[in-house]
PDB file of C-alpha atoms and ligand atoms in Angstrom:
ATOM      1  CA  MET A   1       0.205  -0.089  -0.129  1.00 88.00           C
ATOM      2  CA  ASN A   2       1.543   3.452  -0.697  1.00 94.00           C
ATOM      3  CA  GLN A   3       1.024   6.365   1.186  1.00 93.00           C
ATOM      4  CA  LYS A   4      -1.753   8.033  -0.323  1.00 95.00           C
ATOM      5  CA  GLN A   5      -3.717   4.683  -0.081  1.00 96.00           C
ATOM      6  CA  MET A   6      -2.817   4.321   3.622  1.00 97.00           C
ATOM      7  CA  VAL A   7      -4.033   7.696   4.275  1.00 98.00           C
ATOM      8  CA  GLN A   8      -7.552   6.885   2.722  1.00 98.00           C
ATOM      9  CA  GLU A   9      -7.792   3.661   4.321  1.00 98.00           C
ATOM     10  CA  ILE A  10      -6.985   5.348   7.926  1.00 98.00           C
ATOM     11  CA  LEU A  11      -9.683   8.331   6.924  1.00 98.00           C
ATOM     12  CA  ALA A  12     -12.078   5.459   6.342  1.00 98.00           C
ATOM     13  CA  LEU A  13     -11.581   3.354   9.302  1.00 98.00           C
ATOM     14  CA  LYS A  14     -11.788   6.679  11.381  1.00 98.00           C
ATOM     15  CA  THR A  15     -15.200   7.054  10.137  1.00 98.00           C
ATOM     16  CA  LYS A  16     -16.147   3.438  10.363  1.00 98.00           C
ATOM     17  CA  HIS A  17     -15.265   3.517  14.237  1.00 98.00           C
ATOM     18  CA  ASN A  18     -16.344   7.294  15.015  1.00 98.00           C
ATOM     19  CA  ALA A  19     -12.804   7.762  16.046  1.00 98.00           C
ATOM     20  CA  LEU A  20     -10.822  10.999  16.732  1.00 98.00           C
ATOM     21  CA  ILE A  21      -7.147  11.154  15.967  1.00 98.00           C
ATOM     22  CA  LEU A  22      -5.105  13.395  18.667  1.00 98.00           C
ATOM     23  CA  ALA A  23      -1.528  14.259  17.995  1.00 98.00           C
ATOM     24  CA  HIS A  24       0.990  15.884  19.984  1.00 98.00           C
ATOM     25  CA  TYR A  25       3.193  18.521  18.037  1.00 98.00           C
ATOM     26  CA  TYR A  26       6.353  16.310  18.580  1.00 98.00           C
ATOM     27  CA  GLN A  27       4.745  13.507  16.277  1.00 98.00           C
ATOM     28  CA  ASN A  28       6.185  12.728  12.958  1.00 98.00           C
ATOM     29  CA  LYS A  29       4.849  15.289  10.227  1.00 98.00           C
ATOM     30  CA  GLU A  30       2.717  12.785   8.532  1.00 98.00           C
ATOM     31  CA  ILE A  31       0.913  11.908  11.739  1.00 98.00           C
ATOM     32  CA  GLN A  32       0.307  15.679  12.435  1.00 98.00           C
ATOM     33  CA  ASP A  33      -1.004  16.146   8.846  1.00 98.00           C
ATOM     34  CA  ILE A  34      -3.782  13.569   9.109  1.00 98.00           C
ATOM     35  CA  ALA A  35      -4.755  14.159  12.819  1.00 98.00           C
ATOM     36  CA  ASP A  36      -7.971  15.849  13.617  1.00 98.00           C
ATOM     37  CA  LEU A  37      -6.049  18.067  16.377  1.00 98.00           C
ATOM     38  CA  VAL A  38      -2.507  18.732  17.038  1.00 98.00           C
ATOM     39  CA  GLY A  39      -1.911  20.291  20.113  1.00 98.00           C
ATOM     40  CA  ASP A  40       0.197  20.436  23.426  1.00 97.00           C
ATOM     41  CA  SER A  41      -0.387  18.073  26.370  1.00 95.00           C
ATOM     42  CA  PHE A  42      -3.138  20.023  27.758  1.00 94.00           C
ATOM     43  CA  GLN A  43      -5.029  21.168  24.712  1.00 96.00           C
ATOM     44  CA  LEU A  44      -5.406  17.168  23.851  1.00 96.00           C
ATOM     45  CA  SER A  45      -6.270  16.444  27.113  1.00 93.00           C
ATOM     46  CA  LYS A  46      -9.144  18.874  26.935  1.00 93.00           C
ATOM     47  CA  ALA A  47      -9.990  17.726  23.689  1.00 97.00           C
ATOM     48  CA  ALA A  48     -10.335  13.991  25.084  1.00 95.00           C
ATOM     49  CA  ALA A  49     -12.555  15.187  27.815  1.00 94.00           C
ATOM     50  CA  GLU A  50     -14.938  17.028  25.386  1.00 96.00           C
ATOM     51  CA  THR A  51     -15.177  14.725  22.470  1.00 96.00           C
ATOM     52  CA  ASN A  52     -18.223  12.606  21.302  1.00 96.00           C
ATOM     53  CA  ALA A  53     -16.024  10.060  19.447  1.00 98.00           C
ATOM     54  CA  ASP A  54     -16.471   6.527  20.514  1.00 98.00           C
ATOM     55  CA  THR A  55     -12.751   5.910  19.945  1.00 98.00           C
ATOM     56  CA  ILE A  56      -9.803   8.237  20.833  1.00 98.00           C
ATOM     57  CA  VAL A  57      -6.519   7.432  19.096  1.00 98.00           C
ATOM     58  CA  PHE A  58      -3.857   9.232  20.915  1.00 98.00           C
ATOM     59  CA  CYS A  59      -0.518   9.699  18.666  1.00 98.00           C
ATOM     60  CA  GLY A  60       1.804  10.669  21.550  1.00 98.00           C
ATOM     61  CA  VAL A  61       3.167   8.825  24.398  1.00 98.00           C
ATOM     62  CA  HIS A  62       1.899   6.607  27.085  1.00 98.00           C
ATOM     63  CA  PHE A  63       0.927   9.215  29.906  1.00 98.00           C
ATOM     64  CA  MET A  64      -0.758  11.387  27.360  1.00 98.00           C
ATOM     65  CA  ALA A  65      -3.102   8.380  26.164  1.00 98.00           C
ATOM     66  CA  GLU A  66      -3.695   7.336  29.743  1.00 98.00           C
ATOM     67  CA  THR A  67      -4.659  10.779  30.762  1.00 98.00           C
ATOM     68  CA  ALA A  68      -6.877  10.617  27.929  1.00 97.00           C
ATOM     69  CA  LYS A  69      -8.664   7.497  29.410  1.00 97.00           C
ATOM     70  CA  LEU A  70      -8.779   9.096  32.918  1.00 97.00           C
ATOM     71  CA  LEU A  71     -10.718  12.011  31.594  1.00 96.00           C
ATOM     72  CA  SER A  72     -13.035   9.971  28.991  1.00 96.00           C
ATOM     73  CA  PRO A  73     -13.296   6.801  30.980  1.00 96.00           C
ATOM     74  CA  ASN A  74     -16.325   5.650  28.725  1.00 95.00           C
ATOM     75  CA  LYS A  75     -14.519   5.758  25.594  1.00 97.00           C
ATOM     76  CA  ARG A  76     -11.917   3.197  24.095  1.00 98.00           C
ATOM     77  CA  VAL A  77      -8.386   4.989  23.962  1.00 98.00           C
ATOM     78  CA  LEU A  78      -5.836   3.545  21.589  1.00 98.00           C
ATOM     79  CA  LEU A  79      -2.014   4.153  21.949  1.00 98.00           C
ATOM     80  CA  PRO A  80      -0.623   3.033  18.133  1.00 98.00           C
ATOM     81  CA  VAL A  81       2.787   2.270  19.546  1.00 98.00           C
ATOM     82  CA  LYS A  82       2.782   0.021  22.659  1.00 98.00           C
ATOM     83  CA  ASP A  83       6.154   0.962  24.177  1.00 98.00           C
ATOM     84  CA  ALA A  84       5.910   4.956  23.253  1.00 98.00           C
ATOM     85  CA  GLY A  85       6.738   6.080  26.712  1.00 98.00           C
ATOM     86  CA  CYS A  86       8.208   9.097  28.394  1.00 98.00           C
ATOM     87  CA  PRO A  87      11.379   8.486  30.386  1.00 98.00           C
ATOM     88  CA  MET A  88      10.737  11.342  32.516  1.00 98.00           C
ATOM     89  CA  ALA A  89       7.400  10.087  33.411  1.00 98.00           C
ATOM     90  CA  ASP A  90       8.783   6.754  34.859  1.00 97.00           C
ATOM     91  CA  MET A  91      11.350   8.694  37.221  1.00 98.00           C
ATOM     92  CA  ALA A  92       8.535   9.367  39.513  1.00 97.00           C
ATOM     93  CA  ASP A  93       8.184   6.560  42.161  1.00 97.00           C
ATOM     94  CA  ALA A  94       5.339   5.813  44.706  1.00 98.00           C
ATOM     95  CA  LYS A  95       7.367   5.160  47.322  1.00 98.00           C
ATOM     96  CA  SER A  96       9.448   8.327  47.482  1.00 98.00           C
ATOM     97  CA  ILE A  97       6.063  10.282  47.291  1.00 98.00           C
ATOM     98  CA  LYS A  98       4.717   8.376  50.342  1.00 98.00           C
ATOM     99  CA  GLU A  99       7.884   8.964  52.106  1.00 98.00           C
ATOM    100  CA  TYR A 100       7.931  12.640  51.717  1.00 98.00           C
ATOM    101  CA  ARG A 101       4.207  13.000  52.680  1.00 98.00           C
ATOM    102  CA  GLU A 102       4.781  11.202  55.969  1.00 98.00           C
ATOM    103  CA  LYS A 103       7.929  13.635  56.553  1.00 98.00           C
ATOM    104  CA  HIS A 104       6.049  16.932  55.509  1.00 98.00           C
ATOM    105  CA  PRO A 105       2.446  16.501  56.290  1.00 97.00           C
ATOM    106  CA  GLU A 106       1.750  20.326  55.688  1.00 97.00           C
ATOM    107  CA  ALA A 107       3.034  19.959  52.035  1.00 98.00           C
ATOM    108  CA  SER A 108       0.792  19.782  48.784  1.00 98.00           C
ATOM    109  CA  VAL A 109       2.072  17.251  45.832  1.00 98.00           C
ATOM    110  CA  VAL A 110       2.131  18.697  42.421  1.00 98.00           C
ATOM    111  CA  CYS A 111       2.611  16.211  39.740  1.00 98.00           C
ATOM    112  CA  TYR A 112       3.434  17.056  36.347  1.00 98.00           C
ATOM    113  CA  VAL A 113       1.196  15.516  33.661  1.00 98.00           C
ATOM    114  CA  ASN A 114       4.259  13.681  32.638  1.00 98.00           C
ATOM    115  CA  SER A 115       3.466  11.078  35.291  1.00 98.00           C
ATOM    116  CA  THR A 116       1.847   7.832  35.592  1.00 98.00           C
ATOM    117  CA  ALA A 117      -1.892   7.290  36.776  1.00 98.00           C
ATOM    118  CA  GLU A 118      -0.297   6.078  40.182  1.00 98.00           C
ATOM    119  CA  ILE A 119       1.777   9.247  40.502  1.00 98.00           C
ATOM    120  CA  LYS A 120      -1.358  11.212  39.654  1.00 98.00           C
ATOM    121  CA  ALA A 121      -3.569   9.200  42.253  1.00 98.00           C
ATOM    122  CA  LEU A 122      -0.808  10.083  45.016  1.00 98.00           C
ATOM    123  CA  SER A 123      -0.952  13.734  44.073  1.00 98.00           C
ATOM    124  CA  ASP A 124      -3.089  16.713  45.087  1.00 98.00           C
ATOM    125  CA  ILE A 125      -3.222  18.204  41.814  1.00 98.00           C
ATOM    126  CA  CYS A 126      -1.705  17.828  38.262  1.00 98.00           C
ATOM    127  CA  VAL A 127      -0.503  20.686  36.102  1.00 98.00           C
ATOM    128  CA  THR A 128       1.143  20.861  32.457  1.00 97.00           C
ATOM    129  CA  SER A 129       3.817  23.240  31.219  1.00 96.00           C
ATOM    130  CA  SER A 130       0.847  25.397  30.162  1.00 96.00           C
ATOM    131  CA  ASN A 131      -0.521  26.134  33.361  1.00 97.00           C
ATOM    132  CA  ALA A 132       2.004  25.191  36.067  1.00 98.00           C
ATOM    133  CA  GLU A 133       3.010  28.598  36.638  1.00 97.00           C
ATOM    134  CA  LYS A 134      -0.622  30.191  36.402  1.00 97.00           C
ATOM    135  CA  ILE A 135      -1.913  27.743  39.160  1.00 98.00           C
ATOM    136  CA  LEU A 136       1.168  27.802  41.296  1.00 98.00           C
ATOM    137  CA  LYS A 137       1.837  31.393  41.699  1.00 96.00           C
ATOM    138  CA  ARG A 138      -1.473  31.763  43.327  1.00 96.00           C
ATOM    139  CA  TYR A 139      -0.068  29.698  46.204  1.00 95.00           C
ATOM    140  CA  PRO A 140       3.123  31.796  47.473  1.00 90.00           C
ATOM    141  CA  GLY A 141       3.238  30.740  51.024  1.00 90.00           C
ATOM    142  CA  GLN A 142       2.314  26.893  50.410  1.00 97.00           C
ATOM    143  CA  LYS A 143       5.005  24.100  50.486  1.00 98.00           C
ATOM    144  CA  PHE A 144       5.010  21.893  47.574  1.00 98.00           C
ATOM    145  CA  LEU A 145       6.618  18.934  46.099  1.00 98.00           C
ATOM    146  CA  TYR A 146       6.749  18.970  42.491  1.00 98.00           C
ATOM    147  CA  VAL A 147       7.260  15.577  40.663  1.00 98.00           C
ATOM    148  CA  PRO A 148       9.053  14.697  38.490  1.00 98.00           C
ATOM    149  CA  ASP A 149      10.666  17.679  36.281  1.00 98.00           C
ATOM    150  CA  LYS A 150      13.259  19.593  38.412  1.00 98.00           C
ATOM    151  CA  ASN A 151      13.644  21.810  35.408  1.00 98.00           C
ATOM    152  CA  LEU A 152      10.358  23.292  35.608  1.00 98.00           C
ATOM    153  CA  ALA A 153      10.084  23.448  39.377  1.00 98.00           C
ATOM    154  CA  GLN A 154      13.521  25.141  39.435  1.00 98.00           C
ATOM    155  CA  TYR A 155      12.312  27.780  36.882  1.00 98.00           C
ATOM    156  CA  LEU A 156       8.945  28.501  38.845  1.00 97.00           C
ATOM    157  CA  ILE A 157      11.150  28.843  42.191  1.00 97.00           C
ATOM    158  CA  ASP A 158      13.352  31.218  40.268  1.00 97.00           C
ATOM    159  CA  LYS A 159      10.712  33.366  38.889  1.00 97.00           C
ATOM    160  CA  HIS A 160       7.900  33.491  41.757  1.00 96.00           C
ATOM    161  CA  ASP A 161       9.917  32.652  44.746  1.00 95.00           C
ATOM    162  CA  LEU A 162       7.906  29.674  45.487  1.00 97.00           C
ATOM    163  CA  ASN A 163       8.642  26.939  48.297  1.00 97.00           C
ATOM    164  CA  ILE A 164       8.900  23.939  46.236  1.00 98.00           C
ATOM    165  CA  ASP A 165      10.887  20.809  46.835  1.00 98.00           C
ATOM    166  CA  LEU A 166      12.453  19.455  43.923  1.00 97.00           C
ATOM    167  CA  PHE A 167      12.197  15.643  42.548  1.00 98.00           C
ATOM    168  CA  GLU A 168      15.382  14.263  40.499  1.00 97.00           C
ATOM    169  CA  GLY A 169      13.308  13.988  37.342  1.00 98.00           C
ATOM    170  CA  TRP A 170      14.235  15.491  34.006  1.00 98.00           C
ATOM    171  CA  CYS A 171      13.443  15.206  30.355  1.00 98.00           C
ATOM    172  CA  ASP A 172      16.547  13.864  28.555  1.00 98.00           C
ATOM    173  CA  ILE A 173      15.947  15.812  25.487  1.00 98.00           C
ATOM    174  CA  HIS A 174      15.335  19.353  26.842  1.00 98.00           C
ATOM    175  CA  ASN A 175      17.848  18.811  29.717  1.00 98.00           C
ATOM    176  CA  ASP A 176      20.285  18.146  27.240  1.00 98.00           C
ATOM    177  CA  LEU A 177      20.378  21.848  26.156  1.00 98.00           C
ATOM    178  CA  THR A 178      23.324  24.106  27.088  1.00 98.00           C
ATOM    179  CA  VAL A 179      24.109  27.696  27.022  1.00 98.00           C
ATOM    180  CA  GLU A 180      26.867  26.716  24.695  1.00 98.00           C
ATOM    181  CA  ASP A 181      24.502  25.421  22.208  1.00 98.00           C
ATOM    182  CA  VAL A 182      22.214  28.582  22.263  1.00 98.00           C
ATOM    183  CA  LYS A 183      25.188  31.101  22.008  1.00 98.00           C
ATOM    184  CA  THR A 184      26.525  29.308  19.383  1.00 98.00           C
ATOM    185  CA  MET A 185      23.312  29.977  17.313  1.00 98.00           C
ATOM    186  CA  LYS A 186      23.264  33.203  18.240  1.00 98.00           C
ATOM    187  CA  GLU A 187      26.326  34.211  17.132  1.00 98.00           C
ATOM    188  CA  LYS A 188      25.390  32.719  13.744  1.00 98.00           C
ATOM    189  CA  TYR A 189      21.807  34.506  13.866  1.00 98.00           C
ATOM    190  CA  PRO A 190      22.423  37.601  15.989  1.00 98.00           C
ATOM    191  CA  ASP A 191      18.697  39.040  15.147  1.00 98.00           C
ATOM    192  CA  ALA A 192      16.823  35.572  16.157  1.00 98.00           C
ATOM    193  CA  ARG A 193      14.721  35.429  18.861  1.00 98.00           C
ATOM    194  CA  PHE A 194      15.522  32.211  21.161  1.00 98.00           C
ATOM    195  CA  ILE A 195      12.514  30.442  22.740  1.00 98.00           C
ATOM    196  CA  ALA A 196      12.656  27.516  25.068  1.00 98.00           C
ATOM    197  CA  HIS A 197      10.533  25.072  26.989  1.00 98.00           C
ATOM    198  CA  PRO A 198      10.746  25.184  30.736  1.00 98.00           C
ATOM    199  CA  GLU A 199      11.722  21.527  30.858  1.00 98.00           C
ATOM    200  CA  ALA A 200      15.163  23.242  29.865  1.00 98.00           C
ATOM    201  CA  PRO A 201      17.941  23.808  32.697  1.00 98.00           C
ATOM    202  CA  LEU A 202      17.436  26.972  34.248  1.00 98.00           C
ATOM    203  CA  GLU A 203      20.824  28.849  32.985  1.00 98.00           C
ATOM    204  CA  VAL A 204      19.368  28.119  29.352  1.00 98.00           C
ATOM    205  CA  LEU A 205      16.186  29.481  30.069  1.00 98.00           C
ATOM    206  CA  ARG A 206      17.661  32.636  31.329  1.00 98.00           C
ATOM    207  CA  GLU A 207      19.064  33.085  27.857  1.00 98.00           C
ATOM    208  CA  ALA A 208      15.676  33.051  26.247  1.00 98.00           C
ATOM    209  CA  ASP A 209      13.529  35.824  24.917  1.00 98.00           C
ATOM    210  CA  PHE A 210      10.430  33.729  26.015  1.00 98.00           C
ATOM    211  CA  VAL A 211       9.871  30.777  27.916  1.00 98.00           C
ATOM    212  CA  GLY A 212       6.705  28.821  27.681  1.00 98.00           C
ATOM    213  CA  GLY A 213       4.721  25.273  27.069  1.00 97.00           C
ATOM    214  CA  THR A 214       4.706  24.063  23.696  1.00 97.00           C
ATOM    215  CA  GLN A 215       1.365  25.963  22.908  1.00 97.00           C
ATOM    216  CA  ALA A 216       2.782  29.238  24.457  1.00 98.00           C
ATOM    217  CA  LEU A 217       6.005  28.842  22.232  1.00 98.00           C
ATOM    218  CA  LEU A 218       3.884  28.436  18.953  1.00 98.00           C
ATOM    219  CA  SER A 219       1.435  31.354  19.776  1.00 98.00           C
ATOM    220  CA  TYR A 220       4.509  33.331  20.808  1.00 98.00           C
ATOM    221  CA  ALA A 221       6.388  32.758  17.390  1.00 98.00           C
ATOM    222  CA  LEU A 222       3.469  33.441  15.209  1.00 97.00           C
ATOM    223  CA  HIS A 223       2.608  36.738  16.796  1.00 97.00           C
ATOM    224  CA  ASP A 224       6.030  38.264  17.546  1.00 97.00           C
ATOM    225  CA  GLU A 225       7.506  40.656  15.027  1.00 96.00           C
ATOM    226  CA  ALA A 226      10.876  38.807  14.400  1.00 98.00           C
ATOM    227  CA  SER A 227      11.570  37.222  11.411  1.00 98.00           C
ATOM    228  CA  THR A 228      13.963  34.240  12.734  1.00 98.00           C
ATOM    229  CA  TYR A 229      13.491  32.047  15.770  1.00 98.00           C
ATOM    230  CA  LEU A 230      15.634  29.492  17.701  1.00 98.00           C
ATOM    231  CA  ILE A 231      13.467  26.758  18.954  1.00 98.00           C
ATOM    232  CA  GLY A 232      14.450  25.524  22.166  1.00 98.00           C
ATOM    233  CA  THR A 233      12.095  22.456  22.253  1.00 98.00           C
ATOM    234  CA  GLU A 234      11.546  19.196  20.432  1.00 98.00           C
ATOM    235  CA  GLU A 235      11.801  19.763  16.725  1.00 98.00           C
ATOM    236  CA  GLY A 236       8.280  18.568  15.743  1.00 98.00           C
ATOM    237  CA  LEU A 237       6.764  21.865  16.517  1.00 98.00           C
ATOM    238  CA  ILE A 238       8.579  23.543  13.435  1.00 98.00           C
ATOM    239  CA  HIS A 239       6.265  21.800  11.175  1.00 98.00           C
ATOM    240  CA  GLU A 240       3.343  23.459  12.666  1.00 98.00           C
ATOM    241  CA  LEU A 241       5.192  26.613  13.067  1.00 98.00           C
ATOM    242  CA  GLN A 242       6.398  26.651   9.374  1.00 98.00           C
ATOM    243  CA  LYS A 243       2.790  25.782   8.278  1.00 98.00           C
ATOM    244  CA  GLN A 244       1.365  28.647  10.108  1.00 98.00           C
ATOM    245  CA  SER A 245       4.058  31.087   9.268  1.00 98.00           C
ATOM    246  CA  PRO A 246       5.881  30.168   5.702  1.00 98.00           C
ATOM    247  CA  ASP A 247       7.724  33.364   5.761  1.00 98.00           C
ATOM    248  CA  LYS A 248       9.535  33.171   8.905  1.00 98.00           C
ATOM    249  CA  THR A 249      12.385  30.969   9.584  1.00 98.00           C
ATOM    250  CA  PHE A 250      12.124  28.428  12.566  1.00 98.00           C
ATOM    251  CA  LEU A 251      15.357  26.454  13.378  1.00 98.00           C
ATOM    252  CA  PRO A 252      15.976  24.044  16.047  1.00 98.00           C
ATOM    253  CA  VAL A 253      18.503  25.457  18.599  1.00 98.00           C
ATOM    254  CA  THR A 254      20.615  22.108  18.385  1.00 98.00           C
ATOM    255  CA  ASP A 255      19.848  19.064  16.363  1.00 97.00           C
ATOM    256  CA  LYS A 256      19.556  17.002  19.510  1.00 96.00           C
ATOM    257  CA  LEU A 257      16.096  18.054  19.965  1.00 98.00           C
ATOM    258  CA  VAL A 258      14.090  14.780  18.893  1.00 98.00           C
ATOM    259  CA  CYS A 259      12.293  12.689  21.100  1.00 98.00           C
ATOM    260  CA  GLU A 260      12.450   9.004  19.770  1.00 98.00           C
ATOM    261  CA  ASP A 261       9.489   7.860  21.626  1.00 98.00           C
ATOM    262  CA  MET A 262       7.295  10.609  20.322  1.00 98.00           C
ATOM    263  CA  LYS A 263       8.788   9.806  16.914  1.00 98.00           C
ATOM    264  CA  LYS A 264       7.904   5.894  17.047  1.00 98.00           C
ATOM    265  CA  THR A 265       4.591   6.209  15.748  1.00 98.00           C
ATOM    266  CA  THR A 266       4.073   5.929  11.936  1.00 98.00           C
ATOM    267  CA  LEU A 267       1.315   5.879   9.548  1.00 98.00           C
ATOM    268  CA  GLU A 268       1.272   2.046   9.818  1.00 98.00           C
ATOM    269  CA  ASP A 269       0.959   1.833  13.302  1.00 98.00           C
ATOM    270  CA  LEU A 270      -2.087   4.339  13.022  1.00 98.00           C
ATOM    271  CA  HIS A 271      -3.566   2.276  10.294  1.00 98.00           C
ATOM    272  CA  ARG A 272      -3.164  -0.760  12.563  1.00 98.00           C
ATOM    273  CA  ALA A 273      -4.377   0.945  15.671  1.00 98.00           C
ATOM    274  CA  LEU A 274      -7.801   1.441  13.937  1.00 98.00           C
ATOM    275  CA  LYS A 275      -8.110  -1.832  12.061  1.00 98.00           C
ATOM    276  CA  GLU A 276      -7.175  -4.173  15.123  1.00 98.00           C
ATOM    277  CA  GLY A 277      -8.294  -1.586  18.098  1.00 98.00           C
ATOM    278  CA  VAL A 278      -4.692  -1.798  19.326  1.00 98.00           C
ATOM    279  CA  TYR A 279      -3.420  -0.922  21.953  1.00 98.00           C
ATOM    280  CA  GLU A 280      -6.270  -0.109  24.472  1.00 98.00           C
ATOM    281  CA  ILE A 281      -5.306   1.841  27.256  1.00 98.00           C
ATOM    282  CA  GLU A 282      -6.485   0.440  30.663  1.00 98.00           C
ATOM    283  CA  VAL A 283      -6.451   2.261  33.998  1.00 98.00           C
ATOM    284  CA  ASP A 284      -6.099   0.147  37.355  1.00 97.00           C
ATOM    285  CA  SER A 285      -9.518   0.461  39.005  1.00 96.00           C
ATOM    286  CA  THR A 286      -7.985   1.036  42.356  1.00 97.00           C
ATOM    287  CA  ILE A 287      -6.083   4.479  41.385  1.00 98.00           C
ATOM    288  CA  ARG A 288      -8.548   5.847  38.776  1.00 98.00           C
ATOM    289  CA  GLU A 289     -10.668   8.080  40.717  1.00 98.00           C
ATOM    290  CA  ALA A 290      -8.010   9.559  42.817  1.00 98.00           C
ATOM    291  CA  ALA A 291      -5.941  10.132  39.379  1.00 98.00           C
ATOM    292  CA  GLU A 292      -8.807  11.421  37.819  1.00 98.00           C
ATOM    293  CA  ALA A 293      -9.401  13.774  40.805  1.00 98.00           C
ATOM    294  CA  SER A 294      -6.105  15.442  40.459  1.00 98.00           C
ATOM    295  CA  LEU A 295      -6.671  16.045  36.881  1.00 97.00           C
ATOM    296  CA  ARG A 296     -10.048  17.647  37.483  1.00 97.00           C
ATOM    297  CA  ARG A 297      -8.447  20.012  39.748  1.00 98.00           C
ATOM    298  CA  MET A 298      -6.337  21.255  37.225  1.00 97.00           C
ATOM    299  CA  MET A 299      -9.024  21.299  34.796  1.00 96.00           C
ATOM    300  CA  GLU A 300     -11.085  23.666  37.435  1.00 97.00           C
ATOM    301  CA  GLU A 301      -7.821  25.708  38.445  1.00 97.00           C
ATOM    302  CA  SER A 302      -6.925  26.218  35.025  1.00 96.00           C
ATOM    303  CA  ALA A 303     -10.291  27.476  33.888  1.00 95.00           C
ATOM    304  CA  GLN A 304     -10.169  30.222  36.807  1.00 93.00           C
TER     305      GLN A 304
HETATM  306  P1  LIG B   1       3.499  20.161  26.584  1.00 81.06           P
HETATM  307  O1  LIG B   1       2.683  20.026  27.984  1.00 81.06           O
HETATM  308  O2  LIG B   1       4.211  21.561  26.409  1.00 81.06           O
HETATM  309  O3  LIG B   1       2.784  19.324  25.510  1.00 81.06           O
HETATM  310  O4  LIG B   1       4.733  19.163  27.033  1.00 81.06           O
HETATM  311  C1  LIG B   1       4.862  17.797  27.077  1.00 81.06           C
HETATM  312  C2  LIG B   1       6.202  17.352  26.964  1.00 81.06           C
HETATM  313  O5  LIG B   1       6.354  15.987  26.820  1.00 81.06           O
HETATM  314  C3  LIG B   1       7.273  18.094  26.775  1.00 81.06           C
HETATM  315  O6  LIG B   1       8.483  17.182  26.571  1.00 81.06           O
HETATM  316 FE1  LIG B   2       9.040  12.959  27.818  1.00 81.06          FE
HETATM  317 FE2  LIG B   2      10.905  14.437  27.178  1.00 81.06          FE
HETATM  318 FE3  LIG B   2       9.870  12.895  25.091  1.00 81.06          FE
HETATM  319 FE4  LIG B   2       8.516  15.204  26.328  1.00 81.06          FE
HETATM  320  S1  LIG B   2      10.217  15.264  25.011  1.00 81.06           S
HETATM  321  S2  LIG B   2       7.676  13.136  25.862  1.00 81.06           S
HETATM  322  S3  LIG B   2       9.263  15.024  28.461  1.00 81.06           S
HETATM  323  S4  LIG B   2      11.087  12.463  27.053  1.00 81.06           S
END
């Protein structure tokens, strides 16, 4: 089957199963192009919660599909590649959180959406890169543990002087960004704006003209007046930027910004997912309610 036939079959299967195809901005171009909605983790979670479709095919990584299932428990949620995971999400462990809670009963536990359902269930509230700052800065005196991304937490502490204890977790892709990478590209493109995701280390974020979650980076670069941007997040975002703003130049700040897990999903995988109903996401019934509650708290706080 050639690519054109594959695309046609995917669209036919989508109609047959009343399915919604969601894709994160870090997915391969052909997956972004066929999706009903391309977005960041928050937008996709909202879409999953609001859809009337019977099946959600989540082209992303496991925690994203699991989040969709938590917010849409009566829908069938499929992840086209079984082992598409987020190494950072797997860095947080339940034992550490339970021990922390015993030592610090006054603290609230905040989990980044890049976490397992088990960690969400042990947390008071979940946040994503698009709403962590908006929500947590409302609580200047409150003590928090933020799991698992130490870089995003460090950024919030630096910007708002918040009382946050760090967890030793990070994203290998964003954490690898260095000040040297930024300086090298700024020398080559002195008029370019550097924009970065808060999963990057603090010293790199201090070099940025703008820091924000994936959707905020997209909005900034589309509406700002510069002509060249150095992109400090996964390179998949450049596809949408270039589509929406073909006259501007968008360059990855290094060629290391590729999330292999996000890039695992191919059209063949999406086709198989719709045809065979794989891989269906299930959430352990003992943690489902508590995990959903931390996501619902995020939705409420984010809407305020
Ligand atoms: P967003 O919440 O910005 O979509 O980020 C998800 C992610 O995995 C970033 O690496
Ligand atoms: Fe996880 Fe990093 Fe990939 Fe995002 S880019 S899914 S945080 S490994």
